[in-house]
XYZ file of C-alpha atoms in Angstrom:
525
model
C 9.705 -8.276 -20.214
C 10.807 -6.169 -17.234
C 13.477 -4.354 -19.282
C 11.017 -3.653 -22.077
C 8.670 -1.708 -19.815
C 11.419 -0.130 -17.707
C 10.762 3.396 -18.973
C 7.019 3.150 -18.500
C 7.440 1.443 -15.123
C 9.857 4.070 -13.879
C 7.576 6.935 -14.850
C 4.442 5.416 -13.370
C 5.910 4.067 -10.125
C 7.903 7.251 -9.499
C 4.735 9.320 -9.453
C 3.227 7.110 -6.741
C 6.154 5.857 -4.633
C 9.305 7.559 -5.880
C 12.369 6.838 -8.005
C 12.991 4.151 -7.290
C 12.161 0.871 -5.593
C 12.966 -2.460 -7.294
C 11.946 -5.977 -6.404
C 15.583 -7.151 -6.471
C 16.597 -5.047 -3.463
C 16.487 -7.033 -0.225
C 15.669 -5.830 3.285
C 19.306 -5.749 4.513
C 20.328 -3.918 1.330
C 17.949 -1.033 2.074
C 19.754 -0.535 5.390
C 23.210 -0.997 3.857
C 22.473 1.511 1.107
C 21.143 3.951 3.730
C 24.329 3.425 5.773
C 26.442 4.066 2.656
C 24.597 7.322 2.064
C 24.801 8.602 5.655
C 28.492 7.633 5.780
C 29.092 9.316 2.424
C 27.564 12.560 3.719
C 29.827 12.367 6.790
C 26.756 11.691 8.911
C 24.746 14.685 7.771
C 21.025 14.450 7.032
C 19.553 16.627 4.281
C 22.845 16.726 2.363
C 22.965 17.456 -1.368
C 25.556 14.800 -2.281
C 27.481 11.848 -0.902
C 30.671 10.024 -1.812
C 30.767 6.296 -2.576
C 33.414 3.659 -1.974
C 34.433 0.839 -4.291
C 37.003 -0.965 -2.075
C 37.595 -3.184 -5.113
C 40.751 -4.989 -4.002
C 39.589 -5.407 -0.416
C 36.468 -7.155 -1.715
C 38.462 -9.321 -4.120
C 40.596 -10.342 -1.151
C 37.593 -11.183 1.048
C 35.567 -12.900 -1.666
C 38.406 -14.550 -3.598
C 37.050 -17.609 -5.413
C 33.467 -16.289 -5.550
C 31.916 -16.089 -9.021
C 32.334 -13.005 -11.205
C 29.409 -12.312 -13.511
C 27.452 -14.881 -15.483
C 30.598 -16.539 -16.848
C 32.772 -18.955 -14.928
C 35.252 -16.293 -13.873
C 35.960 -15.826 -10.167
C 37.316 -13.034 -7.996
C 41.091 -13.136 -7.705
C 43.848 -10.851 -6.558
C 46.944 -10.482 -8.705
C 50.080 -12.155 -7.369
C 51.844 -8.866 -6.682
C 49.013 -7.721 -4.395
C 49.032 -11.071 -2.604
C 52.768 -10.934 -2.028
C 52.455 -7.399 -0.700
C 49.767 -8.490 1.746
C 51.535 -11.652 2.872
C 54.756 -9.729 3.400
C 52.937 -7.233 5.599
C 52.129 -9.942 8.135
C 55.171 -12.159 7.530
C 57.235 -11.272 10.584
C 58.051 -14.851 11.595
C 57.255 -16.749 8.415
C 53.517 -17.067 9.088
C 52.216 -14.346 6.778
C 50.065 -16.646 4.647
C 48.413 -18.221 7.666
C 47.650 -14.899 9.349
C 46.179 -13.451 6.176
C 43.928 -16.485 5.707
C 42.640 -16.104 9.289
C 41.791 -12.453 8.563
C 40.101 -13.406 5.278
C 38.004 -16.075 6.996
C 36.974 -13.588 9.688
C 35.660 -11.145 7.104
C 34.027 -13.853 4.976
C 32.066 -14.907 8.043
C 30.667 -11.366 8.197
C 28.870 -11.751 4.862
C 25.211 -10.777 5.076
C 23.252 -13.927 4.172
C 20.546 -13.403 1.574
C 17.984 -16.079 0.759
C 14.880 -16.072 -1.408
C 11.338 -16.877 -0.294
C 12.077 -20.596 -0.531
C 15.197 -20.374 1.629
C 17.587 -20.727 -1.303
C 20.820 -18.726 -1.067
C 21.029 -15.740 -3.433
C 23.506 -16.360 -6.252
C 25.503 -13.119 -6.200
C 28.827 -12.187 -7.777
C 31.606 -10.945 -5.484
C 30.957 -7.285 -6.336
C 27.293 -7.574 -5.262
C 27.988 -9.243 -1.902
C 27.959 -7.325 1.359
C 29.245 -7.569 4.932
C 27.670 -6.827 8.295
C 28.661 -3.197 8.930
C 30.594 -3.690 12.155
C 32.375 -0.487 11.175
C 31.977 2.132 8.458
C 35.140 0.776 6.804
C 33.124 -2.331 5.817
C 30.604 -0.260 3.859
C 30.958 -0.251 0.080
C 28.685 0.253 -2.892
C 27.436 -2.311 -5.388
C 29.697 -2.615 -8.428
C 29.553 -3.907 -11.985
C 32.441 -5.446 -13.931
C 32.511 -5.141 -17.704
C 35.740 -6.385 -19.218
C 38.500 -4.802 -17.160
C 36.338 -1.842 -16.202
C 34.662 -1.680 -12.786
C 31.882 0.860 -12.213
C 28.958 1.402 -9.883
C 25.747 -0.618 -10.325
C 22.158 -0.314 -9.133
C 20.640 -3.773 -9.318
C 20.488 -4.367 -5.562
C 21.300 -0.880 -4.283
C 18.407 0.284 -6.427
C 17.885 3.630 -4.584
C 15.616 2.352 -1.821
C 18.233 3.302 0.773
C 18.605 6.746 -0.783
C 14.850 7.239 -0.604
C 14.855 6.189 3.052
C 17.604 8.740 3.682
C 15.375 11.411 2.104
C 12.440 10.335 4.262
C 14.475 10.631 7.475
C 15.946 13.948 6.282
C 12.467 15.294 5.620
C 11.183 13.912 8.922
C 13.790 15.919 10.860
C 13.483 19.196 8.942
C 11.427 20.873 11.676
C 13.317 19.315 14.575
C 17.046 20.157 14.524
C 17.596 18.411 17.870
C 16.173 15.148 16.492
C 18.290 15.551 13.338
C 21.461 15.980 15.379
C 20.517 13.071 17.644
C 20.113 10.635 14.712
C 23.303 11.859 13.046
C 25.338 11.436 16.240
C 23.909 7.995 17.033
C 24.563 6.679 13.521
C 28.090 8.032 13.638
C 28.709 6.435 17.034
C 27.228 3.119 15.884
C 29.395 2.863 12.771
C 32.691 4.194 14.131
C 33.128 2.584 17.542
C 34.794 -0.684 16.417
C 38.192 0.926 15.776
C 40.010 -2.422 15.808
C 38.097 -3.403 12.649
C 39.036 -0.087 11.079
C 42.752 -0.628 11.731
C 42.724 -4.060 10.053
C 40.727 -2.833 7.049
C 42.934 0.235 6.586
C 46.089 -1.890 6.749
C 44.794 -4.336 4.106
C 43.334 -1.607 1.874
C 46.574 0.358 1.890
C 48.608 -2.762 1.099
C 46.298 -3.588 -1.822
C 46.220 -0.052 -3.175
C 42.558 0.788 -2.473
C 41.985 4.495 -2.026
C 38.988 6.321 -0.609
C 38.019 9.057 -3.055
C 35.803 11.537 -1.233
C 35.503 13.549 -4.444
C 33.566 10.705 -6.126
C 30.275 12.441 -5.365
C 26.750 11.389 -6.252
C 23.696 13.713 -6.081
C 20.789 13.294 -3.679
C 18.798 16.145 -5.193
C 17.870 17.399 -8.650
C 19.994 20.517 -8.372
C 23.456 20.398 -6.769
C 26.480 22.642 -7.187
C 24.555 24.952 -9.544
C 23.764 22.225 -12.057
C 20.783 20.037 -12.932
C 21.329 16.301 -12.458
C 19.900 13.664 -14.775
C 19.993 10.909 -12.158
C 18.991 11.346 -8.532
C 16.606 9.793 -5.980
C 13.139 11.301 -6.014
C 10.173 11.217 -3.630
C 6.737 12.321 -4.870
C 6.051 13.894 -1.446
C 8.483 15.678 0.825
C 6.375 16.537 3.838
C 4.337 13.860 5.561
C 3.576 12.961 9.180
C 4.777 9.444 8.389
C 8.331 10.722 7.805
C 8.244 12.488 11.182
C 7.233 9.203 12.812
C 9.942 7.278 10.961
C 12.589 9.654 12.291
C 11.339 9.358 15.871
C 11.204 5.559 15.654
C 14.705 5.363 14.183
C 16.051 7.655 16.893
C 14.474 5.584 19.669
C 15.835 2.312 18.291
C 19.313 3.807 17.938
C 19.112 4.861 21.605
C 19.447 1.249 22.754
C 22.746 -0.046 24.052
C 22.993 -2.893 21.509
C 26.030 -3.922 19.475
C 25.989 -3.069 15.778
C 25.501 -6.704 14.681
C 22.202 -7.017 16.579
C 21.222 -3.443 15.794
C 21.577 -4.167 12.065
C 19.010 -6.976 12.305
C 16.580 -4.746 14.206
C 17.104 -1.916 11.727
C 16.385 -4.293 8.840
C 13.027 -5.100 10.443
C 12.246 -1.478 11.262
C 13.229 -0.007 7.888
C 11.417 -2.778 5.968
C 8.287 -2.177 8.046
C 8.478 1.594 7.624
C 8.857 1.326 3.852
C 5.926 -1.111 3.749
C 3.816 1.433 5.645
C 4.901 4.104 3.173
C 3.862 1.926 0.216
C 0.462 1.301 1.774
C 0.022 4.951 2.768
C 0.621 6.091 -0.803
C -1.892 3.475 -2.012
C -4.804 4.502 0.215
C -7.990 5.338 -1.692
C -8.727 8.185 0.747
C -6.956 9.973 3.586
C -9.460 8.593 6.091
C -8.830 4.973 5.076
C -7.352 2.823 7.846
C -4.803 0.247 6.705
C -5.108 -2.898 8.834
C -2.722 -5.805 9.448
C -4.215 -8.938 10.962
C -1.277 -10.961 12.299
C -1.141 -14.725 12.464
C 0.724 -15.168 15.765
C 0.019 -18.916 15.690
C 2.501 -19.333 12.827
C 0.101 -21.121 10.507
C -1.027 -23.733 13.050
C -4.649 -22.592 12.852
C -6.112 -22.609 9.345
C -8.808 -20.033 10.154
C -6.361 -17.522 11.584
C -3.968 -18.163 8.688
C -6.721 -17.557 6.142
C -7.900 -14.406 7.937
C -4.352 -12.999 7.932
C -3.848 -13.909 4.248
C -7.060 -12.048 3.395
C -5.732 -9.016 5.267
C -2.495 -9.171 3.264
C -4.430 -9.583 0.017
C -6.612 -6.539 0.754
C -3.551 -4.348 1.184
C -1.983 -5.688 -1.994
C -5.196 -4.867 -3.819
C -4.842 -1.246 -2.684
C -1.503 -1.017 -4.487
C -2.891 -2.666 -7.609
C -5.847 -0.290 -7.610
C -3.542 2.704 -7.191
C -1.392 1.544 -10.107
C -4.524 1.073 -12.199
C -5.710 4.559 -11.275
C -2.382 6.126 -12.245
C -2.103 3.985 -15.378
C -5.464 5.217 -16.679
C -4.680 8.797 -15.671
C -1.291 8.660 -17.414
C -2.726 7.097 -20.573
C -5.533 9.653 -20.804
C -3.222 12.595 -20.124
C -0.851 11.403 -22.846
C -3.485 11.058 -25.572
C -5.206 14.354 -24.774
C -8.777 15.390 -25.524
C -11.228 13.598 -27.791
C -10.633 16.230 -30.456
C -6.863 15.806 -30.199
C -7.151 12.017 -30.514
C -9.386 12.187 -33.563
C -6.986 14.674 -35.201
C -3.884 12.541 -34.516
C -5.237 9.001 -34.840
C -4.383 8.604 -38.532
C -0.862 9.928 -37.895
C -0.403 7.387 -35.091
C -1.627 4.588 -37.347
C 0.734 5.666 -40.148
C 3.643 5.859 -37.693
C 2.917 3.778 -34.543
C 6.323 4.699 -33.075
C 4.961 8.193 -32.417
C 2.190 6.726 -30.252
C 4.594 4.358 -28.483
C 6.942 7.266 -27.740
C 4.004 9.321 -26.457
C 3.114 6.573 -23.969
C 6.702 5.945 -22.903
C 6.642 2.516 -24.561
C 9.284 3.074 -27.216
C 11.538 0.411 -25.677
C 8.981 -2.339 -26.188
C 10.332 -5.064 -28.426
C 8.280 -8.150 -29.292
C 5.483 -6.962 -27.016
C 4.850 -3.861 -29.142
C 3.057 -5.843 -31.865
C -0.241 -6.349 -29.945
C -0.276 -2.602 -29.191
C 0.336 -1.699 -32.837
C -2.301 -4.180 -34.027
C -4.864 -2.708 -31.615
C -3.924 0.839 -32.631
C -4.391 0.058 -36.339
C -7.889 -1.262 -35.620
C -8.978 1.948 -33.854
C -11.405 4.136 -35.748
C -12.191 6.812 -33.171
C -11.700 8.152 -29.640
C -13.958 5.492 -28.129
C -11.835 2.700 -29.628
C -8.656 4.286 -28.249
C -10.140 4.622 -24.744
C -11.532 1.084 -24.656
C -9.798 -1.424 -26.944
C -6.376 0.244 -27.124
C -6.101 1.106 -23.448
C -7.017 -2.496 -22.567
C -4.281 -3.827 -24.852
C -1.673 -1.504 -23.344
C -2.880 -2.565 -19.910
C -2.348 -6.231 -20.762
C 1.159 -5.492 -22.038
C 2.454 -3.370 -19.159
C 0.055 -2.697 -16.305
C -0.366 -6.262 -15.060
C 3.411 -6.710 -15.075
C 3.831 -3.487 -13.094
C 1.385 -4.762 -10.478
C 3.370 -7.965 -10.094
C 6.584 -5.984 -9.704
C 5.120 -3.700 -7.057
C 3.602 -6.508 -5.006
C 6.950 -8.332 -5.232
C 8.676 -5.279 -3.712
C 6.360 -5.229 -0.697
C 6.413 -9.006 -0.275
C 10.203 -8.861 -0.129
C 10.067 -6.053 2.432
C 7.575 -7.996 4.554
C 9.542 -11.234 4.333
C 12.937 -9.677 5.061
C 11.484 -7.391 7.711
C 9.881 -10.335 9.498
C 6.267 -9.173 9.231
C 5.067 -11.378 6.403
C 5.644 -14.772 4.842
C 3.902 -17.798 3.396
C 3.861 -21.553 3.837
C 3.910 -23.991 0.942
C 0.440 -24.165 -0.539
C -0.748 -20.947 1.150
C -0.749 -17.235 0.339
C 1.260 -14.471 1.954
C 0.063 -13.449 5.400
C 1.229 -11.207 8.250
C 3.494 -12.892 10.781
C 5.877 -11.790 13.538
C 9.478 -12.977 13.682
C 11.506 -12.383 16.822
C 13.445 -9.494 15.265
C 10.299 -7.767 14.058
C 8.559 -8.204 17.404
C 11.590 -6.823 19.235
C 11.803 -3.799 16.964
C 8.104 -3.003 17.511
C 8.503 -3.223 21.296
C 11.669 -1.114 21.284
C 10.139 1.760 19.285
C 7.034 1.821 21.483
C 8.501 1.172 24.944
C 11.490 3.255 26.020
C 14.617 1.617 27.476
C 14.068 0.347 31.002
C 10.332 1.154 30.914
C 7.214 -1.043 30.857
C 3.726 -0.989 29.332
C 0.695 -3.056 30.244
C 0.061 -5.779 27.655
C -3.493 -4.708 26.775
C -2.277 -1.116 26.514
C 0.423 -2.287 24.106
C -2.155 -4.054 21.902
C -4.209 -0.873 21.784
C -1.148 1.302 21.093
C 0.034 -0.730 18.073
C -3.543 -0.856 16.776
C -3.970 2.907 16.939
C -0.491 3.654 15.572
C -0.106 1.007 12.868
C -3.451 -0.782 12.447
C -2.206 -4.050 13.998
C -5.041 -6.437 14.870
C -4.332 -9.503 17.021
C -7.167 -9.950 19.514
C -10.944 -9.568 19.536
C -11.038 -6.064 21.058
C -9.158 -4.448 18.171
C -10.910 -6.752 15.690
C -14.256 -5.379 16.856
C -12.993 -1.785 16.760
C -11.729 -2.208 13.213
C -14.718 -4.110 11.842
C -12.627 -7.211 11.084
C -14.467 -9.214 13.740
C -17.815 -8.988 11.934
C -16.358 -9.478 8.458
C -14.240 -12.499 9.480
C -17.072 -14.336 11.262
C -14.412 -16.003 13.423
C -15.308 -17.287 16.883
C -13.863 -15.201 19.712
C -11.824 -18.208 20.866
C -9.641 -17.915 17.746
C -8.706 -14.362 18.634
C -7.976 -15.399 22.218
C -5.594 -18.105 20.998
C -3.874 -15.548 18.766
C -3.375 -13.200 21.726
C -1.983 -15.999 23.904
C 0.450 -16.927 21.119
C 1.695 -13.342 21.007
C 2.151 -13.320 24.784
C 4.177 -16.494 24.471
C 6.387 -14.949 21.756
C 6.980 -11.849 23.855
C 7.822 -13.908 26.935
C 10.240 -16.097 24.958
C 12.066 -12.958 23.818
C 12.324 -11.590 27.359
C 9.903 -8.790 26.539
C 6.992 -9.738 28.785
C 6.553 -10.373 32.501
C 3.391 -12.230 33.532
C 2.013 -11.477 36.982
C -1.241 -13.383 36.436
C -3.481 -14.533 33.599
C -5.043 -11.086 33.633
C -1.925 -8.985 34.150
C 1.221 -8.892 32.053
C 3.718 -6.122 31.368
C 5.703 -5.468 28.186
C 9.219 -4.350 29.023
C 12.205 -2.998 27.173
C 15.121 -4.700 28.963
C 17.900 -2.639 27.394
C 19.745 0.352 28.782
C 20.234 3.600 26.927
C 23.471 3.827 24.960
C 26.094 5.885 26.763
C 25.740 9.637 26.353
C 22.088 9.497 25.218
C 19.239 11.193 27.068
C 15.765 9.739 26.440
């Protein structure tokens, strides 16, 4: 079904959120794709193009024995390549053993991906990724067809490219911020030179070459030509992008190793993209998006239900926005009442013309209900009632499920949302997410009073945890929850913060949020 409405889906979603987000892309893969882009631009924001790496043989070496495609094939290096690699390390007859130690080291760097039920993702070797301890461990998703290996976009679906565009746009008016982010990303991904030496040695022995001329566009027009494929945002200037850039810069200021930073960036980027999705779904500019967090981790049924309702309300915004754009797109495509009445018989004689008009030409078995409804239409009113409802049933409901799946994945992988068996999705706070929120709101080595922190994240993001913000937002009256529930929720958050070394309690009434990290060397905050 998804493939059959791909054209329609792409057109509709692109107009709201951009081209493109897909529900198969996981939180870590947004960051990895972003890293691939920034690396491929040589750490330049607002670039026109970037180069991509395949590192085919290096990956076959690391993931040897892992499945290859849907068949029972597995990744394997040819014997000549193996001999070349073993000989490289075979100074005292221990080449095989040394190479296996290196392989095991890199295999242990694989980024673990699990679904909502905790089941490991079943990926082929060319769709697996490593923690980016160095830029040399960055490579793009591939596809193998016969003996041919090319680039693929199942899991690097463009979400990382779109994030790159957001950060580029958010630094357009601040060249100092732009340079700061570029320098910090470069420093983060180039400092582990020992990793680079090992990777370069293996890659050279296996014949992998970095082709910096293998360029891919980031804009519609590059090098005096128009590109057919490129990432696209429906908006290019927005205060949200400015905030994203500032938050990213502050997080990158921390003196944290790249392994831990990657986890924090996964939470931050997933949260930022979730905010973007919600922002683009708002019914009006003045609408305040709210997140009621269950800090009790599902232990209190009332708090859990209240948080699930909050999650559901925000999902409904996206569904309503899709519905709004679906109707607008349908009506724009058919034209005026006069135009419909003039063309209706032609559409009925040749339904493919109507399907093409609506971007539904790729429908297969699902086209029959649309054609049947079209043939029954006698006038404009029928087209704008019966026919539009049939098209909605065929594509719109599926699109809504796809879009909510994208945000649920972002929330789950970012650590700000999840569900328990038998319950609906709700807003939660994992340790990584909580740390990232503290670090982008409290500068390194500084503190903030706990109640001030609650107010700050409410005003900035719409986070509601305790009764004060619940009353300010109107959630207190609508929830009809006793104040004691909110108090328990606040105490649970304090406990989480304390456990993570982010809170110092002086008394029941006084507690300070603190950022315990130093600033990375050479950075001025």
